[in-house]
Short mmCIF file of C-alpha atoms in Angstrom, two decimals:
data_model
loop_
_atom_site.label_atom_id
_atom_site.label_comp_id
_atom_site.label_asym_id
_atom_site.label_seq_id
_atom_site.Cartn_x
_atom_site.Cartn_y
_atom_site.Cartn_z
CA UNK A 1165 65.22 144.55 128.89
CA UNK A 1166 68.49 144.29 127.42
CA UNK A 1167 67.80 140.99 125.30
CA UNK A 1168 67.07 141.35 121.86
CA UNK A 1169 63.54 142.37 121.11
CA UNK A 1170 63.74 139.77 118.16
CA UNK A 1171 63.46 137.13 121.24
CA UNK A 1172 60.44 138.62 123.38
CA UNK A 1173 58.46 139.93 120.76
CA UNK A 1174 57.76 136.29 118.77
CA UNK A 1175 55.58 135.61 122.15
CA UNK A 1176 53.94 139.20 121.61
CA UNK A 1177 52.14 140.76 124.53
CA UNK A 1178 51.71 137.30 126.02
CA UNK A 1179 54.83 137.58 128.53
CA UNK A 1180 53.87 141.06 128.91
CA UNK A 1181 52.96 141.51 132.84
CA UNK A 1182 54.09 138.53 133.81
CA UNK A 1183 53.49 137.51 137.63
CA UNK A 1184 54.77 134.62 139.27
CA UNK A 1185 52.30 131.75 140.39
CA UNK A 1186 53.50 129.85 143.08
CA UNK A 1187 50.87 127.23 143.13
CA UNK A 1188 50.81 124.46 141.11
CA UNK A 1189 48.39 123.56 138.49
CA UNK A 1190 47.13 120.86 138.28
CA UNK A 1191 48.21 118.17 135.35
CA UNK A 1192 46.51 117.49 132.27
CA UNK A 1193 45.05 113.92 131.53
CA UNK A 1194 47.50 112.52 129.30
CA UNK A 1195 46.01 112.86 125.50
CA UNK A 1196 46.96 111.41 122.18
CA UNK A 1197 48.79 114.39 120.20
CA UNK A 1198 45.90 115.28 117.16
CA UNK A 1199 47.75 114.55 114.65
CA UNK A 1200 49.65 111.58 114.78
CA UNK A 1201 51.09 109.86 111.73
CA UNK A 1202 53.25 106.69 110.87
CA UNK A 1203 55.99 107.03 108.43
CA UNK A 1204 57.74 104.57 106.07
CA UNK A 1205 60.39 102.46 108.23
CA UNK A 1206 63.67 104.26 107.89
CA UNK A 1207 66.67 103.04 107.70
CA UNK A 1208 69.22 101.93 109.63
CA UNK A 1209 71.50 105.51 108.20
CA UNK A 1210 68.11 107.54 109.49
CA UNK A 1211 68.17 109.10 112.69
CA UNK A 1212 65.42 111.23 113.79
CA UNK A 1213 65.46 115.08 114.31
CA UNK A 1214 62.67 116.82 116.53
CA UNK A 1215 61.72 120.28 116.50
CA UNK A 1216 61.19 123.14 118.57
CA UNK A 1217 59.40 126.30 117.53
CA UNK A 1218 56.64 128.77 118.52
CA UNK A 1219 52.99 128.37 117.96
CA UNK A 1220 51.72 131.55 119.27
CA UNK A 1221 53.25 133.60 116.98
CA UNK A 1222 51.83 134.47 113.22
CA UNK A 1223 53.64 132.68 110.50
CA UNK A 1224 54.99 130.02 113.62
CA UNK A 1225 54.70 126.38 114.21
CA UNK A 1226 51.92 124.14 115.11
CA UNK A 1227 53.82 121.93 117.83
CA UNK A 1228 56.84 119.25 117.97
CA UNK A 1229 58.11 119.05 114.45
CA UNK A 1230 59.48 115.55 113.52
CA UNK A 1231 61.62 114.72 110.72
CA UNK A 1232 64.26 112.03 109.62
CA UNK A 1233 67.74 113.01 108.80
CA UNK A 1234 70.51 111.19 106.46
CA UNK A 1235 73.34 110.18 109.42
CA UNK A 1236 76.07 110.12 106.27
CA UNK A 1237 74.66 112.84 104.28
CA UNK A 1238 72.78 114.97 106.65
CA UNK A 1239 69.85 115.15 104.00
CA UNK A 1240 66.57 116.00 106.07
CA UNK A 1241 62.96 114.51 105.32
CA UNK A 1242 59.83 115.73 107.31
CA UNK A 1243 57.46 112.86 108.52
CA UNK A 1244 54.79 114.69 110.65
CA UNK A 1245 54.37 117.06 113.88
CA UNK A 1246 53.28 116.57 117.37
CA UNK A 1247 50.40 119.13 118.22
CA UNK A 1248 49.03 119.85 121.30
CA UNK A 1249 51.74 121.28 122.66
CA UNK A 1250 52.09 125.26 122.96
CA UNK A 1251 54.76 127.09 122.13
CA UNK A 1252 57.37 124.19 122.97
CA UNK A 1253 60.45 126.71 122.62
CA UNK A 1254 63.03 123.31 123.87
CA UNK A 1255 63.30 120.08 123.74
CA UNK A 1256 65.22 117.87 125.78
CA UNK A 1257 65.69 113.82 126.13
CA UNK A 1258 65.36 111.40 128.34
CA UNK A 1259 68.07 109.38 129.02
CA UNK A 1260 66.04 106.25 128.07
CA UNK A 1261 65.11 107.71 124.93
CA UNK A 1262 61.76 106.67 125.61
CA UNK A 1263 60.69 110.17 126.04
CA UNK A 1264 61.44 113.77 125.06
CA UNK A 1265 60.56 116.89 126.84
CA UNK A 1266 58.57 120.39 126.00
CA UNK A 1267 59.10 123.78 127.88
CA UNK A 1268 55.64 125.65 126.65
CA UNK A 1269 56.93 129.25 127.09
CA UNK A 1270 53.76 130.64 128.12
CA UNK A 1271 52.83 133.19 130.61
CA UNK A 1272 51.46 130.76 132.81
CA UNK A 1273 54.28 128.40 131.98
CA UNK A 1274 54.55 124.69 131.60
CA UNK A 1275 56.30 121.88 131.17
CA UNK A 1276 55.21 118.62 128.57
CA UNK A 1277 55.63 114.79 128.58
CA UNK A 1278 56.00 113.09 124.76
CA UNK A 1279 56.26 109.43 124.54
CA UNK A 1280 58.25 108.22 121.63
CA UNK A 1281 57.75 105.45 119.97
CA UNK A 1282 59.98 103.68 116.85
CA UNK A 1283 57.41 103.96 114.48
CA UNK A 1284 57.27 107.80 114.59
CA UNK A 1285 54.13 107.61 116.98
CA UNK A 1286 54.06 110.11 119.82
CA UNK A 1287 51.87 110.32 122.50
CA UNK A 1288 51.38 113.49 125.20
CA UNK A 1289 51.30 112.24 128.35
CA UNK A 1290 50.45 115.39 130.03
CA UNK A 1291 51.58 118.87 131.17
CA UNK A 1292 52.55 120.51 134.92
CA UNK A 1293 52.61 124.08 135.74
CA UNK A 1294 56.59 124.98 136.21
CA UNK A 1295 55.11 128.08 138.87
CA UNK A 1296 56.20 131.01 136.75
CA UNK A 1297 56.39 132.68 132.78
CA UNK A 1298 58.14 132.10 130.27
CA UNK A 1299 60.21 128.90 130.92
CA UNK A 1300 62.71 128.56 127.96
CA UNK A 1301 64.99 125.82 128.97
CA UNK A 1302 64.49 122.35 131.15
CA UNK A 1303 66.84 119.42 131.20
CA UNK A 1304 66.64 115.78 132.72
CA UNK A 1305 69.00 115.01 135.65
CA UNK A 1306 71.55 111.95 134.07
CA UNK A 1307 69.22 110.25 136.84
CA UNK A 1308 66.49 110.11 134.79
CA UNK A 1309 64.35 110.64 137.80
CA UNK A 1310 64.14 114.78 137.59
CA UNK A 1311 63.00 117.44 135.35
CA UNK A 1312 64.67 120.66 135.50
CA UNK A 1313 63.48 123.97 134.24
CA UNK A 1314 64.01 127.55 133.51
CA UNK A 1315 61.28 130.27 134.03
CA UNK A 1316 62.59 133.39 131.83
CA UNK A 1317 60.37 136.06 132.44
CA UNK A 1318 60.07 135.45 136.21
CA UNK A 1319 63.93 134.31 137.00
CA UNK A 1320 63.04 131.03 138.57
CA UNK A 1321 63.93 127.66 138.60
CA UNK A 1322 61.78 124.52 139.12
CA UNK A 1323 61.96 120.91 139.61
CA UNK A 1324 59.71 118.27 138.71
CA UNK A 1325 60.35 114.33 139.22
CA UNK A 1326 59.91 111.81 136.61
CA UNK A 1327 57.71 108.55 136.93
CA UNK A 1328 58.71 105.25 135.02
CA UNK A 1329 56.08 105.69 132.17
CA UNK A 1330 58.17 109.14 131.63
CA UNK A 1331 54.92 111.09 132.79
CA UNK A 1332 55.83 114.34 135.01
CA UNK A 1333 54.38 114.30 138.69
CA UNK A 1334 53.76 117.67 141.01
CA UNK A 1335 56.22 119.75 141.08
CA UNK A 1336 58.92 119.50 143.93
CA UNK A 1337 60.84 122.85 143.81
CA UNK A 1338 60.66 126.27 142.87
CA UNK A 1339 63.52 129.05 143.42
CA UNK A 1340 63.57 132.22 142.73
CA UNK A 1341 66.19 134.49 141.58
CA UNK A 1342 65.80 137.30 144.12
CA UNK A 1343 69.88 138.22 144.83
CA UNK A 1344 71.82 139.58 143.49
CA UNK A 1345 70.11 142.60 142.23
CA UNK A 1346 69.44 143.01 138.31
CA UNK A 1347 72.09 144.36 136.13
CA UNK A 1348 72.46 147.12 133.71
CA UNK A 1349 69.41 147.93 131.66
CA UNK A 1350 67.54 144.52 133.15
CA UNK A 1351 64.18 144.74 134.56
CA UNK A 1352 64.67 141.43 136.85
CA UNK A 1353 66.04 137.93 137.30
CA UNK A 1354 65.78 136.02 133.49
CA UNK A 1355 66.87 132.22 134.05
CA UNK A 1356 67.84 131.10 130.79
CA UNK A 1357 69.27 128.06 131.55
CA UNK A 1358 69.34 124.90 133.96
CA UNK A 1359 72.08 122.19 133.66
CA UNK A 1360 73.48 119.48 135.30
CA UNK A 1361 76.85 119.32 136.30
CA UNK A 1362 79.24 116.29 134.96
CA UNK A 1363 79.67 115.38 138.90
CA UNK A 1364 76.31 114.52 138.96
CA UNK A 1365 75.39 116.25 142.28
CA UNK A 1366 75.35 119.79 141.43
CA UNK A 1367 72.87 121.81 139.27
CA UNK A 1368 74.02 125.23 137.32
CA UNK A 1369 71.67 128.14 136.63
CA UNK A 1370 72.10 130.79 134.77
CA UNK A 1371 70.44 133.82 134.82
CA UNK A 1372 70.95 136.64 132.17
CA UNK A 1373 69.17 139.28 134.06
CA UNK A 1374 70.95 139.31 137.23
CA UNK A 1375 74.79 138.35 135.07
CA UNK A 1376 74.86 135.33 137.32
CA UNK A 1377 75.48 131.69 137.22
CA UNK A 1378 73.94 129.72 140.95
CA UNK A 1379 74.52 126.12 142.33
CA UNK A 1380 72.66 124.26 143.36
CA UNK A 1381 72.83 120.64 144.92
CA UNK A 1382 69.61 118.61 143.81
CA UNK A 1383 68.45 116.43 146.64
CA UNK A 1384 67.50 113.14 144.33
CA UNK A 1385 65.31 111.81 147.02
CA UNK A 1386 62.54 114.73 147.49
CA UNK A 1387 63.65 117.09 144.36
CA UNK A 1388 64.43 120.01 146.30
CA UNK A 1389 66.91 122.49 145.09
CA UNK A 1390 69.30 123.83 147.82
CA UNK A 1391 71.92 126.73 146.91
CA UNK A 1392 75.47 126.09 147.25
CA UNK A 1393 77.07 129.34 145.98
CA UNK A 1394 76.86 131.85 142.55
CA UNK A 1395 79.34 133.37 140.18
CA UNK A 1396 78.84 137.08 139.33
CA UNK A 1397 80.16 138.03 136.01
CA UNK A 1398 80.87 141.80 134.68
CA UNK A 1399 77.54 143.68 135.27
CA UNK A 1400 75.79 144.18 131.65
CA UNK A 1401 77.64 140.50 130.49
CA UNK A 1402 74.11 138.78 129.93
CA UNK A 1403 75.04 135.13 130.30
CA UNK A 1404 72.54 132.88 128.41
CA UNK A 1405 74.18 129.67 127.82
CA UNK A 1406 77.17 127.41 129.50
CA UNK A 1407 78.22 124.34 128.15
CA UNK A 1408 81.00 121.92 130.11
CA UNK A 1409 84.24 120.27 129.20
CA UNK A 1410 83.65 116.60 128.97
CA UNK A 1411 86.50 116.56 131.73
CA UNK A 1412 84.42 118.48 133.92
CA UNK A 1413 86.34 121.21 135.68
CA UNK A 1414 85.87 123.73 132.73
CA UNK A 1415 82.65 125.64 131.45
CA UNK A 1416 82.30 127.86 128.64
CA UNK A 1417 79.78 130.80 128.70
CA UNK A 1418 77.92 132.18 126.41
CA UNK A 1419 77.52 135.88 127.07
CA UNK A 1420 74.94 137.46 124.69
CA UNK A 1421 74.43 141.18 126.01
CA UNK A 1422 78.60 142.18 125.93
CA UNK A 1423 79.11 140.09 123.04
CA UNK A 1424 81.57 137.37 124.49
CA UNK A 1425 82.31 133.92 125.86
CA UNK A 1426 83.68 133.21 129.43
CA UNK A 1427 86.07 130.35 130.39
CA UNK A 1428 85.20 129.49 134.21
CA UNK A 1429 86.57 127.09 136.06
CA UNK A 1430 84.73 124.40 138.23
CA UNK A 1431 85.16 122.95 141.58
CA UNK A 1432 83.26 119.98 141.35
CA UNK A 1433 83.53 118.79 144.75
CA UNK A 1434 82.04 122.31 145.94
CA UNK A 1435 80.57 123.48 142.96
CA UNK A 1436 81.95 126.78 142.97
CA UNK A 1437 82.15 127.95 139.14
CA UNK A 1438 85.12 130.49 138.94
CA UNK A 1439 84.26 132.82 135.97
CA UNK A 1440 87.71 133.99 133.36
CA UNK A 1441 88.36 137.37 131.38
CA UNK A 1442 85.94 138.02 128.51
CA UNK A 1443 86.95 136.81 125.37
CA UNK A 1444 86.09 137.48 121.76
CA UNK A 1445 83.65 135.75 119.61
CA UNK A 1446 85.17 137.04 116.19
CA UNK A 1447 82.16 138.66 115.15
CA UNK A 1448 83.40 142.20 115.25
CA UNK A 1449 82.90 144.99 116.82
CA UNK A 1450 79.45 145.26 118.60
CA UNK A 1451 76.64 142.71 119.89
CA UNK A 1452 75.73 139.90 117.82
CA UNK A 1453 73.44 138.13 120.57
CA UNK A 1454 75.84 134.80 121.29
CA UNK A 1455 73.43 132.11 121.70
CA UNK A 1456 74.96 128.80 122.97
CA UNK A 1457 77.89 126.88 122.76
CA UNK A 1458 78.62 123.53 122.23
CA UNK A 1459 81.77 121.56 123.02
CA UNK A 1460 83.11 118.31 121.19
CA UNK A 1461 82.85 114.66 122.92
CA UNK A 1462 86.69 114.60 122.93
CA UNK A 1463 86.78 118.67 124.28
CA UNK A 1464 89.22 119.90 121.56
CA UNK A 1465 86.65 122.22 119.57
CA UNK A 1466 84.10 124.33 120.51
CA UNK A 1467 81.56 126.34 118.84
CA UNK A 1468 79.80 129.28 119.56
CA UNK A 1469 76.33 130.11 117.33
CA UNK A 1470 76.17 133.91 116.65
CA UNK A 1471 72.22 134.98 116.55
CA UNK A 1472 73.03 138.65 115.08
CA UNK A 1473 76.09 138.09 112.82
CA UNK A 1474 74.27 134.94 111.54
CA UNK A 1475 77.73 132.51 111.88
CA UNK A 1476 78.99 129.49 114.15
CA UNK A 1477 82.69 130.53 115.74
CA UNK A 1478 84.96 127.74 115.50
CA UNK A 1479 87.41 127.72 119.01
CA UNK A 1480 90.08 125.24 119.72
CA UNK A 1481 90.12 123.88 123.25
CA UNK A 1482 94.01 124.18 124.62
CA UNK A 1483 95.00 123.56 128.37
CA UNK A 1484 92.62 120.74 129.23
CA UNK A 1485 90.03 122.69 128.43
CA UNK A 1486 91.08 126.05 130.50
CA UNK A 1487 91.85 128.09 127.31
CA UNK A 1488 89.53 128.93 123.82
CA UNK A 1489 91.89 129.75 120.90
CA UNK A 1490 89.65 131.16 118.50
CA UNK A 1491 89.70 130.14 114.92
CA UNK A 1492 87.48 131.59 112.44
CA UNK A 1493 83.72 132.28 112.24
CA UNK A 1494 81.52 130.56 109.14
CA UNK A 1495 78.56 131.40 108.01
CA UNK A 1496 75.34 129.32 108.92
CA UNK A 1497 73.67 129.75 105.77
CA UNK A 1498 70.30 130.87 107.71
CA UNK A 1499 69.30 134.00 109.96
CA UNK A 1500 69.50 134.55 113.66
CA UNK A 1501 70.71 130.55 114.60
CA UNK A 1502 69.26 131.07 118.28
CA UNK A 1503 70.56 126.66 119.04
CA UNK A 1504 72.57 124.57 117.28
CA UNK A 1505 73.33 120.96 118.61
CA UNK A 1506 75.80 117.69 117.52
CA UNK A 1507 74.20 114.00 116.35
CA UNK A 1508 74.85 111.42 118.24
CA UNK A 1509 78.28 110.44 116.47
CA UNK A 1510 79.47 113.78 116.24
CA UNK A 1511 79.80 113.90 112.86
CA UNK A 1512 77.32 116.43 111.81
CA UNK A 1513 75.91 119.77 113.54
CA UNK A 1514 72.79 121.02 112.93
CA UNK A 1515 71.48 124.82 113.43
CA UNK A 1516 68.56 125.92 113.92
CA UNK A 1517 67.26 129.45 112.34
CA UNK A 1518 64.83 131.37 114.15
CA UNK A 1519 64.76 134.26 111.42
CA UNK A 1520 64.44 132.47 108.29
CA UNK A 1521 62.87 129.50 109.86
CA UNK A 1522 65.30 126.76 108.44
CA UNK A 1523 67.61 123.91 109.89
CA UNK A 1524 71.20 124.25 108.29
CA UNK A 1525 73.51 121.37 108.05
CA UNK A 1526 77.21 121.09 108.52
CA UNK A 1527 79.88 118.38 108.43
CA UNK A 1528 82.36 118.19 111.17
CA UNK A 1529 86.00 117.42 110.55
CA UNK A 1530 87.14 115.77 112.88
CA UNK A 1531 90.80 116.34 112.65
CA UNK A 1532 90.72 120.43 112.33
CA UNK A 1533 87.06 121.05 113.93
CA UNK A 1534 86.30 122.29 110.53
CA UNK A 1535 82.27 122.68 109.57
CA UNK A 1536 81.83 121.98 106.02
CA UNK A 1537 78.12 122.59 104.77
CA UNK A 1538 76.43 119.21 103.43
CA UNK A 1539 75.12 120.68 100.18
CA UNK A 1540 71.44 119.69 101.22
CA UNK A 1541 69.09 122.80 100.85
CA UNK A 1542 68.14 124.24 104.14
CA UNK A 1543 65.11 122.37 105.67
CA UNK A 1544 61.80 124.54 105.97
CA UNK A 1545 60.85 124.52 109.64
CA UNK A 1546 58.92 127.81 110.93
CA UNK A 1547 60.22 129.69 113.67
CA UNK A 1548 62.63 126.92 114.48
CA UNK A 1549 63.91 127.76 117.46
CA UNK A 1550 65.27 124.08 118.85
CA UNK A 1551 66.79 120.95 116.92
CA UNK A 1552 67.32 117.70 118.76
CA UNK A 1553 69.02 115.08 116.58
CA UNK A 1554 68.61 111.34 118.22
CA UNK A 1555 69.88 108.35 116.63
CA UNK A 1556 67.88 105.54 114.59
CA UNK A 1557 65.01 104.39 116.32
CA UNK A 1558 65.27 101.08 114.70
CA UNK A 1559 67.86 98.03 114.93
#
């Protein structure tokens, strides 16, 4: 497998053999997380920041860590963690807020419920099988009706819908990524990702294993998943990550086997993604494991975290979005940032360091795209491997 070993091994043998398992199981009760704790009322300049890490994994995490971060300063404080979840690898929102999301990158993989709550009370609602291993991505549909998710180690994608208490109900799809064949030096299909398009109606995939990127249109009244067409990059590329261009008819890929990011264009009335000519991540010569990208709410910067060479590339968007111009690379004052992700306003960008288990900081200029570090001393978090800033959870 052509990924870095640094990524499979923190699950150990557990991925190892991996089979598919196409029926569901069935959901856990929900159940109070066991350790649940209130903090001090923040205020109104706190946001919260949630954690992702590994649990299985010596020296790793013991669920959802949950801290409060300075929205001027960038200054992070931990208030308590959310156990009872395994190996919750990603995070991602509901739209409401009310909620937040767990992949548990397991072999038999799974997918967990969290109610929020202002007071820094969290409550797990309950877990679904996703049908396959190592799921290392989901998102919600802008719906708020659908879960999406990303089975690694068996290249598939599932789908499960949403009730109005935020619980997750029986899953409703689940594709596999049998075609094209593997590339270079893969073993199989590895989905790494599932996304929503801007248009709403389509649903992007990518799969490093097979150098691919599939749509998909989501049918929002059953949850099925029905192909519309794929984009095959240069065998050996290893897509991971793609991030869109708030105006919605560019995507940016991250490519973390060749070492490069992809401009593609996008069709959104068909979907079609339409991949570009490799481009540079100015890390040198060699792989440094590109990890995600993430793209300004105006579109005129983009950034690309660099796992290997331990740095965040600074592009500038030119064209409308159909061009990176690339800047300069910083360091990220941690090791092996494997996701970094924007607060709310924009203003700062956090990164999260697998390696050294840290969250590092950075100021965002606004005018130049410039990341400035805050000064704060990186924030201990063990084999962080996701940060999801939200806003105040207080008026």
């Amino acid at each position: 497998m052509t990924a870095p070993a640094s990524r499979r091994t923190l699950l150990g043998a557990l991925l190892a053999g991996a089979a598919l398992t196409t029926a569901p199981a069935p959901p856990t009760t929900a159940r109070p997380a066991s350790r649940r704790e209130t903090s001090a009322v923040p205020d109104r300049r706190s946001g919260t920041l949630l954690l992702g890490a590994y649990t299985s994994t010596a020296g790793g995490g013991t669920g959802i860590g949950v801290a409060g971060y300075d929205q001027a300063t960038g200054r992070i404080t931990g208030r308590t963690t959310v156990t009872g979840v395994d190996d919750p690898s990603y995070l991602a929102p509901h739209p409401s807020g009310a909620t937040v999301y767990a992949v548990d990158e397991q072999e038999q993989g799974g997918v967990t419920a969290v109610a929020l709550a202002a007071d820094d009370t969290f409550r797990v609602l309950g877990t679904r099988s996703t049908g396959g291993a190592g799921p290392c991505h989901l998102s919600v549909h802008p719906s708020g009706r659908w879960l999406l998710s990303a089975n690694y180690a068996s290249g598939s994608v599932a789908v499960h819908p949403i009730a109005a208490d935020g619980s997750l109900g029986e899953r409703t799809a689940l594709v596999a990524h049998t075609t094209p064949s593997p590339g270079p030096g893969q073993d199989g299909p590895h989905a790494h990702q599932i996304v929503t398009a801007p248009d709403g109606g389509h649903v992007l995939a990518v799969d490093l294993g097979n150098d691919t990127v599939y749509t998909y249109r989501l049918d929002l009244r059953r949850g099925a998943l029905h192909q519309v067409s794929y984009a095959l990059l240069r065998p050996g590329a290893g897509p991971r990550h793609l991030a869109f261009h708030p105006g919605g008819r560019f995507a940016y890929l991250a490519c973390e086997v060749d070492n490069t990011v992809v401009v593609c264009g996008y069709d959104p009335s068909t979907g079609t993604l339409t991949p570009g000519a490799p481009q540079a991540t100015g890390t040198g010569p060699g792989t440094s494991y590109p990890a995600q990208l993430l793209v300004t709410g105006d579109g005129r910067f983009a950034y690309l975290a660099n796992r290997g060479h331990n740095s965040l590339t600074r592009y500038a968007v030119e064209g409308g979005g159909a061009a990176l111009r690339l800047i300069d690379a910083v360091p990220v004052g941690g090791d092996f940032p494997r996701h970094i992700a924007f607060s709310p306003d924009g203003g700062l960008l956090f990164a999260a360091n697998q390696r050294s288990g840290t969250v590092t900081v950075f100021a965002v200029d606004r005018a130049d795209g410039g990341l400035r570090r805050t000064g704060t001393t990186p924030f201990a978090a063990p084999a962080a491997v996701c940060v999801l800033p939200l806003g105040s959870r207080r008026g």
